[in-house]
Amino acid sequence: MSEDAQDVVLIVEDDPSILMVLSAYLAGEGYRVLQAENGEQAFEILASKPHLDLMITDFRLPGGISGVQIAEPALKLRPDLKVIFISGYPAEIRDTGSPITLTAPILAKPFDLDTLQAKIRKLLA
């Protein structure tokens, strides 16, 4: 269980089964989970929610927007927001050249939920 049950996590993932598993797992760990299936939904949440601690985002998303393209403006608006990238193609994330990719954890799919939880705990500590 998260020490602070108020930690709010936004998951941006277009695969419904992955979104469901991640959401259920993190909710069970005590996080408040918000979900977005694409960039448009992610930007709506980022614009409307005053408090977010962490964003977990897939890299390849529908509509021609990437997780990096969501994270960059999100971090400009919320400098304290933590980001974790998840992708079946982790090298593509690094290839973007975005400074965010130098510090944000990148988890290659498939990944272990315990590994994800360890990354989250480290970021939110």
XYZ file of C-alpha atoms in Angstrom:
125
model
C 0.000 0.000 0.000
C 1.251 3.450 -0.833
C 2.244 5.397 2.270
C 0.237 8.354 0.962
C -3.083 7.059 -0.356
C -3.574 10.444 -2.007
C -0.939 9.808 -4.697
C -2.700 10.362 -8.025
C -1.501 8.414 -11.070
C -2.555 9.078 -14.673
C -2.188 6.048 -16.944
C -2.110 6.768 -20.693
C -2.455 3.460 -22.564
C -4.439 2.546 -25.676
C -4.535 -1.223 -25.061
C -7.676 -1.813 -22.937
C -6.333 -4.973 -21.289
C -3.059 -3.317 -20.225
C -4.950 -0.241 -19.020
C -7.275 -2.444 -16.967
C -4.454 -4.488 -15.399
C -2.361 -1.430 -14.521
C -5.362 0.453 -13.138
C -6.547 -2.448 -10.995
C -3.038 -3.141 -9.695
C -2.276 0.484 -8.794
C -5.710 1.041 -7.233
C -5.083 -2.065 -5.139
C -1.770 -0.556 -4.049
C -3.596 2.514 -2.752
C -3.138 4.973 -5.616
C -5.927 7.100 -7.056
C -5.910 6.135 -10.732
C -7.019 8.240 -13.692
C -7.161 6.690 -17.167
C -6.643 8.013 -20.691
C -6.744 5.915 -23.851
C -5.132 8.540 -26.098
C -3.420 11.908 -26.151
C -6.652 13.894 -26.330
C -7.996 12.287 -23.150
C -4.618 12.722 -21.441
C -4.539 16.445 -22.246
C -8.137 16.848 -20.976
C -7.164 15.260 -17.652
C -3.942 17.268 -17.415
C -5.903 20.477 -18.042
C -8.702 19.711 -15.585
C -7.061 17.951 -12.639
C -5.229 20.251 -10.243
C -3.184 17.489 -8.628
C -1.263 14.660 -10.283
C 1.794 12.941 -8.858
C 2.750 10.549 -11.639
C 1.995 9.824 -15.276
C 2.614 6.374 -16.745
C 2.380 6.633 -20.510
C 2.748 4.313 -23.431
C 4.973 5.658 -26.200
C 2.965 4.618 -29.253
C -0.556 6.016 -29.024
C -3.364 6.463 -31.548
C -3.803 9.783 -33.318
C -0.152 10.337 -34.165
C 0.879 11.570 -30.724
C 3.506 9.880 -28.595
C 3.877 9.585 -24.851
C 6.867 11.924 -25.075
C 4.697 14.520 -26.843
C 2.270 14.315 -23.911
C 4.967 14.378 -21.227
C 6.854 17.433 -22.524
C 4.002 19.976 -22.182
C 2.724 18.209 -19.044
C 6.067 18.806 -17.332
C 6.089 22.453 -18.421
C 2.707 22.904 -16.705
C 3.575 20.649 -13.750
C 7.328 20.609 -13.107
C 6.899 18.242 -10.134
C 5.054 15.598 -12.177
C 6.924 12.295 -12.363
C 6.820 10.292 -15.599
C 7.341 6.615 -16.433
C 7.337 5.501 -20.065
C 6.148 2.017 -21.049
C 6.603 0.598 -24.516
C 7.116 -2.484 -26.586
C 9.690 -0.371 -28.430
C 11.806 1.311 -25.724
C 14.601 2.315 -28.120
C 12.124 4.568 -29.960
C 11.618 6.565 -26.772
C 15.336 7.239 -26.384
C 15.602 8.047 -30.103
C 13.264 11.040 -29.704
C 16.128 13.013 -28.174
C 13.778 14.516 -25.588
C 15.557 15.544 -22.372
C 12.771 13.827 -20.408
C 13.953 10.448 -21.693
C 17.317 10.943 -19.996
C 15.773 10.919 -16.513
C 12.356 9.229 -16.744
C 12.309 5.451 -16.277
C 11.504 3.454 -19.419
C 9.960 0.017 -18.952
C 9.925 -2.391 -21.888
C 6.678 -4.330 -22.336
C 6.048 -6.840 -21.015
C 7.252 -5.793 -17.576
C 6.716 -7.128 -14.077
C 4.234 -5.201 -11.915
C 6.634 -5.398 -8.966
C 9.269 -3.666 -11.110
C 6.752 -0.935 -11.931
C 5.879 -0.532 -8.257
C 9.567 -0.227 -7.332
C 10.024 2.539 -9.936
C 6.930 4.345 -8.652
C 8.066 4.162 -5.029
C 11.500 5.523 -5.965
C 10.013 8.422 -7.952
C 7.428 9.370 -5.331
C 9.722 8.943 -2.309
